CSV table of C-alpha atoms and ligand atoms in Angstrom, one decimal:
chain,number,residue,atom,x,y,z
A,735,MET,CA,226.9,197.7,121.0
A,736,GLN,CA,224.7,200.5,122.5
A,737,ALA,CA,222.5,202.3,119.9
A,738,ILE,CA,223.2,206.0,119.5
A,739,PRO,CA,220.0,207.8,120.7
A,740,LYS,CA,217.9,209.8,118.3
A,741,ALA,CA,217.1,213.5,118.9
A,742,ASP,CA,214.0,215.6,118.7
A,743,LEU,CA,215.3,218.7,117.0
A,744,ILE,CA,213.5,221.9,116.1
A,745,GLU,CA,215.7,223.3,113.3
A,746,ILE,CA,218.8,222.7,111.3
A,747,PHE,CA,220.0,225.6,109.1
A,748,SER,CA,223.1,227.6,107.9
A,749,SER,CA,223.2,231.3,108.8
A,750,ILE,CA,225.1,234.3,110.2
A,751,GLN,CA,225.6,234.3,113.9
A,752,GLY,CA,223.8,237.4,115.1
A,753,GLU,CA,224.9,237.7,118.7
A,754,GLY,CA,227.9,237.8,120.9
A,755,LEU,CA,231.6,237.5,120.2
A,756,LEU,CA,231.2,235.4,117.1
A,757,VAL,CA,228.8,237.9,115.5
A,758,GLY,CA,229.1,237.8,111.7
A,759,TYR,CA,230.6,234.3,111.4
A,760,ARG,CA,228.6,231.8,109.5
A,761,GLN,CA,227.5,228.7,111.4
A,762,ILE,CA,225.4,225.6,111.1
A,763,PHE,CA,222.7,225.8,113.8
A,764,LEU,CA,221.2,222.8,115.5
A,765,ARG,CA,218.3,223.9,117.7
A,766,PHE,CA,217.3,221.6,120.5
A,767,PRO,CA,213.9,221.8,122.3
A,768,GLU,CA,212.9,222.6,125.9
A,769,CYS,CA,214.2,225.1,128.4
A,770,ASN,CA,214.5,225.1,132.2
A,771,LEU,CA,213.9,228.9,132.4
A,772,ASN,CA,211.0,231.1,131.4
A,773,CYS,CA,212.5,234.5,130.6
A,774,HIS,CA,210.1,237.4,130.0
A,775,TYR,CA,211.9,238.5,126.8
A,776,CYS,CA,212.2,235.0,125.3
A,777,ASP,CA,211.7,235.1,121.5
A,778,THR,CA,212.5,231.5,120.8
A,779,ASP,CA,209.8,228.8,120.2
A,780,PHE,CA,211.5,225.8,121.8
A,781,THR,CA,208.5,223.5,122.0
A,782,SER,CA,209.2,220.0,120.7
A,783,THR,CA,207.3,219.2,117.6
A,784,ALA,CA,206.6,216.1,115.4
A,785,THR,CA,209.0,217.4,112.7
A,786,CYS,CA,212.3,219.2,112.5
A,787,LYS,CA,212.7,222.1,110.0
A,788,VAL,CA,215.7,221.5,107.8
A,789,GLU,CA,217.1,223.8,105.1
A,790,LYS,CA,217.0,222.1,101.8
A,791,LYS,CA,220.0,224.0,100.6
A,792,PRO,CA,222.2,225.9,103.1
A,793,GLY,CA,221.4,229.6,103.4
A,794,THR,CA,218.2,229.5,101.4
A,795,ALA,CA,215.7,229.4,104.3
A,796,ASN,CA,213.7,227.0,102.2
A,797,MET,CA,212.8,224.3,104.7
A,798,ALA,CA,211.9,220.6,104.5
A,799,ASP,CA,210.2,218.7,107.3
A,800,TRP,CA,212.1,215.7,108.8
A,801,ARG,CA,210.1,213.5,111.1
A,802,ASN,CA,211.4,213.5,114.7
A,803,PRO,CA,213.4,211.9,116.2
A,804,VAL,CA,216.3,212.3,113.8
A,805,THR,CA,219.4,210.2,113.8
A,806,LEU,CA,223.0,211.4,114.1
A,807,LYS,CA,223.8,209.5,110.9
A,808,LYS,CA,221.3,211.6,108.9
A,809,VAL,CA,222.5,214.8,110.5
A,810,THR,CA,226.2,214.2,109.8
A,811,GLU,CA,225.4,213.2,106.2
A,812,LEU,CA,223.5,216.5,105.7
A,813,LEU,CA,226.3,218.6,107.3
A,814,SER,CA,229.0,216.8,105.4
A,815,GLY,CA,227.2,217.6,102.2
A,816,TRP,CA,226.9,221.3,103.2
A,817,LYS,CA,230.7,221.3,103.9
A,818,GLU,CA,231.4,219.9,100.4
A,819,GLN,CA,229.0,222.4,98.8
A,820,LEU,CA,230.5,225.4,100.7
A,821,PRO,CA,234.1,224.5,101.6
A,822,GLY,CA,235.4,226.7,104.4
A,823,ALA,CA,232.2,228.7,104.7
A,824,HIS,CA,231.2,227.7,108.2
A,825,HIS,CA,233.1,228.7,111.3
A,826,SER,CA,231.5,226.2,113.6
A,827,ILE,CA,228.3,224.2,114.5
A,828,SER,CA,226.2,226.2,117.0
A,829,ILE,CA,224.4,224.0,119.5
A,830,THR,CA,221.4,226.1,120.6
A,831,GLY,CA,217.9,225.9,122.0
A,832,GLY,CA,216.0,226.3,124.3
A,833,GLU,CA,218.6,225.0,126.7
A,834,PRO,CA,220.7,222.3,124.9
A,835,LEU,CA,222.4,221.1,128.1
A,836,LEU,CA,219.0,219.5,129.1
A,837,HIS,CA,220.1,216.9,126.5
A,838,GLU,CA,223.3,216.0,128.2
A,839,ASN,CA,223.2,212.3,127.5
A,840,LEU,CA,222.3,212.7,123.9
A,841,LEU,CA,225.0,215.3,123.3
A,842,ALA,CA,227.6,213.1,124.9
A,843,THR,CA,227.0,210.6,122.1
A,844,TRP,CA,226.5,213.1,119.3
A,845,LEU,CA,229.2,215.7,119.9
A,846,PRO,CA,232.2,213.5,119.0
A,847,GLY,CA,230.7,212.9,115.5
A,848,LEU,CA,229.8,216.5,115.0
A,849,LYS,CA,233.1,217.8,116.3
A,850,ALA,CA,234.8,215.7,113.6
A,851,LEU,CA,233.1,218.0,111.0
A,852,LEU,CA,233.5,221.5,112.6
A,853,PRO,CA,234.3,223.2,115.9
A,854,ILE,CA,231.5,223.2,118.4
A,855,HIS,CA,229.9,226.4,119.8
A,856,LEU,CA,227.5,226.0,122.7
A,857,GLU,CA,224.8,228.6,123.4
A,858,THR,CA,223.5,228.2,126.9
A,859,ASN,CA,221.7,230.0,129.7
A,860,GLY,CA,224.6,229.2,132.1
A,861,SER,CA,222.4,227.4,134.7
A,862,LEU,CA,223.5,223.8,134.4
A,863,PRO,CA,227.1,223.5,135.5
A,864,ASP,CA,227.1,219.7,136.1
A,865,GLN,CA,225.9,219.0,132.6
A,866,LEU,CA,228.5,221.4,131.2
A,867,GLU,CA,231.3,219.7,133.2
A,868,SER,CA,230.5,216.3,131.6
A,869,LEU,CA,230.5,217.8,128.0
A,870,ILE,CA,233.2,220.4,128.2
A,871,GLY,CA,235.8,218.2,126.5
A,872,TYR,CA,233.7,218.2,123.3
A,873,LEU,CA,233.3,222.0,123.2
A,874,ASP,CA,235.4,224.6,121.5
A,875,TRP,CA,233.4,227.7,122.4
A,876,VAL,CA,230.9,228.4,125.2
A,877,ALA,CA,228.6,231.4,125.0
A,878,MET,CA,226.9,231.7,128.4
A,879,ASP,CA,224.3,234.1,129.7
A,880,ILE,CA,224.1,235.5,133.2
A,881,LYS,CA,220.4,235.8,133.6
A,882,LEU,CA,219.4,239.1,135.3
A,883,HIS,CA,216.3,239.1,137.4
A,884,SER,CA,215.2,242.6,136.1
A,885,GLN,CA,214.9,241.1,132.6
A,886,THR,CA,214.0,237.4,133.1
A,887,GLY,CA,211.6,237.8,136.1
A,888,GLU,CA,213.5,234.8,137.6
A,889,ARG,CA,215.9,234.8,140.5
A,890,THR,CA,219.5,235.2,139.4
A,891,ASP,CA,221.5,232.3,140.8
A,892,TRP,CA,224.8,234.0,141.0
A,893,GLU,CA,226.7,231.0,142.6
A,894,THR,CA,225.5,228.6,139.8
A,895,HIS,CA,226.6,231.1,137.2
A,896,ARG,CA,230.0,231.4,138.9
A,897,ARG,CA,230.5,227.6,138.9
A,898,PHE,CA,229.4,227.5,135.3
A,899,LEU,CA,231.9,230.1,134.2
A,900,GLU,CA,234.7,228.4,136.0
A,901,ILE,CA,234.1,225.3,133.8
A,902,ALA,CA,233.4,227.3,130.6
A,903,ASN,CA,236.6,229.2,131.0
A,904,LYS,CA,238.5,226.0,130.2
A,905,LYS,CA,237.6,226.7,126.6
A,906,HIS,CA,237.0,229.9,124.5
A,907,CYS,CA,234.1,231.5,126.2
A,908,TYR,CA,232.3,234.8,126.7
A,909,VAL,CA,229.4,236.0,128.9
A,910,LYS,CA,226.3,237.7,127.6
A,911,LEU,CA,224.0,240.0,129.6
A,912,VAL,CA,220.6,240.8,128.1
A,913,VAL,CA,219.8,244.2,129.4
A,914,GLY,CA,216.7,246.5,129.3
A,915,GLU,CA,216.1,250.2,129.9
A,916,ASN,CA,215.5,249.4,133.6
A,917,THR,CA,218.5,247.1,134.3
A,918,PRO,CA,219.8,248.4,137.6
A,919,ASP,CA,223.5,249.3,138.1
A,920,LEU,CA,223.7,246.7,141.0
A,921,GLU,CA,223.0,243.8,138.6
A,922,LEU,CA,225.7,245.1,136.2
A,923,GLN,CA,228.2,245.5,139.0
A,924,LEU,CA,227.5,242.0,140.4
A,925,SER,CA,227.9,240.5,136.9
A,926,ALA,CA,231.1,242.4,136.3
A,927,ASP,CA,232.5,241.3,139.7
A,928,LEU,CA,231.6,237.7,138.9
A,929,VAL,CA,233.3,237.7,135.5
A,930,ARG,CA,236.4,239.6,136.6
A,931,GLY,CA,236.8,237.2,139.6
A,932,VAL,CA,236.7,234.0,137.4
A,933,ALA,CA,237.9,235.0,134.0
A,934,LYS,CA,239.3,238.5,133.9
A,935,ASP,CA,240.3,238.6,130.2
A,936,ILE,CA,237.1,237.3,128.6
A,937,SER,CA,234.6,239.4,126.8
A,938,LEU,CA,231.4,240.5,128.5
A,939,ILE,CA,228.7,241.3,126.0
A,940,LEU,CA,225.9,243.7,126.7
A,941,GLN,CA,223.0,242.7,124.5
A,942,PRO,CA,220.0,245.1,124.6
A,943,VAL,CA,216.6,243.5,124.4
A,944,THR,CA,215.0,243.6,121.0
A,945,PHE,CA,211.4,244.7,120.5
A,946,ASP,CA,209.7,244.5,117.0
A,947,ASP,CA,213.2,244.0,115.5
A,948,LYS,CA,214.4,247.2,117.0
A,949,VAL,CA,216.9,247.8,119.9
A,950,GLY,CA,214.8,248.2,123.0
A,951,VAL,CA,217.3,250.3,125.0
A,952,SER,CA,218.3,253.9,124.5
A,953,THR,CA,221.8,254.6,123.5
A,954,SER,CA,222.4,256.8,126.5
A,955,ARG,CA,221.4,253.9,128.8
A,956,LEU,CA,223.6,251.5,127.0
A,957,LEU,CA,226.6,253.8,127.3
A,958,HIS,CA,225.8,254.3,130.9
A,959,MET,CA,225.8,250.6,131.5
A,960,GLN,CA,229.0,250.1,129.5
A,961,GLY,CA,230.6,252.7,131.8
A,962,VAL,CA,229.4,251.0,135.0
A,963,ILE,CA,230.8,247.6,133.9
A,964,SER,CA,234.0,249.0,132.6
A,965,GLU,CA,234.9,250.4,136.1
A,966,ILE,CA,235.1,246.7,137.2
A,967,HIS,CA,235.7,244.6,134.1
A,968,LYS,CA,237.6,246.1,131.1
A,969,ASN,CA,236.6,243.8,128.3
A,970,VAL,CA,233.0,244.9,127.6
A,971,ARG,CA,231.2,245.3,124.3
A,972,VAL,CA,227.7,246.4,123.3
A,973,VAL,CA,226.3,244.0,120.6
A,974,PRO,CA,222.6,243.9,119.7
A,975,GLN,CA,220.9,241.0,118.0
A,976,THR,CA,222.0,241.8,114.4
A,977,HIS,CA,220.2,238.9,112.8
A,978,ARG,CA,216.9,240.5,113.7
A,979,PHE,CA,217.8,243.6,111.5
A,980,MET,CA,219.2,241.5,108.7
A,981,GLY,CA,216.1,239.4,108.5
A,982,VAL,CA,218.1,236.1,108.5
A,983,LEU,CA,217.2,233.0,110.3
B,1891,SF4,S1,217.0,230.7,128.7
B,1891,SF4,FE1,216.9,231.4,126.6
B,1891,SF4,S2,215.5,229.8,125.6
B,1891,SF4,FE2,215.2,229.7,127.8
B,1891,SF4,S3,213.5,231.0,128.3
B,1891,SF4,FE3,215.3,232.2,128.6
B,1891,SF4,S4,215.7,233.3,126.6
B,1891,SF4,FE4,214.2,231.6,126.2
């Protein structure tokens, strides 16, 4: 029988989802290393390390070090224990990064076991549609970004994001746009067109960039952007990174 691969992970913890449509729900977060993009505003340390930080008790932020790579057996035992300690507390398991779809083969072997514990929520930059296609059957929620050039410094690959959303829309999904004070209307209109054309009923979340744990976009600009998008796509919300104000993981 083929051995189930081990994973280099960065963190495993239980916390409040601070972004997007599931904001406020409690999740178990599995953070995977590495990313294929290099966004200007990135606040995540996704470098692979020798150890994985693991909460000793869920919700305490008191971390132990597990030597990488970790096994699925060890992770499922941990998560099963958290479920017993806190029955019903967790909405889902959030698979996050970095860009977790870079670990397509590993996720194909891990997700069935994890999904037996809780629904699976994938947080992704929306740039790897082939990898999403191969894993979509294991996913319950997909939170995808459309990466805007004005914020990331990288070219926006509209066609790849469109293909990605077509696949994500087979499950619960929503699109997140990280916006700054200088985000041009054209980027907002192109994003709204893309979302309306593929998935006209889903939520499009405007997430203002965060600087020093403060919202980095003025309210007047956010309301202007909300108005620009609403002319094209009706289901738009403004949701900042709430975990940054709450001081949770
Ligand atoms: S896609 Fe996400 S993790 Fe990757 S560089 Fe951009 S913000 Fe950071």
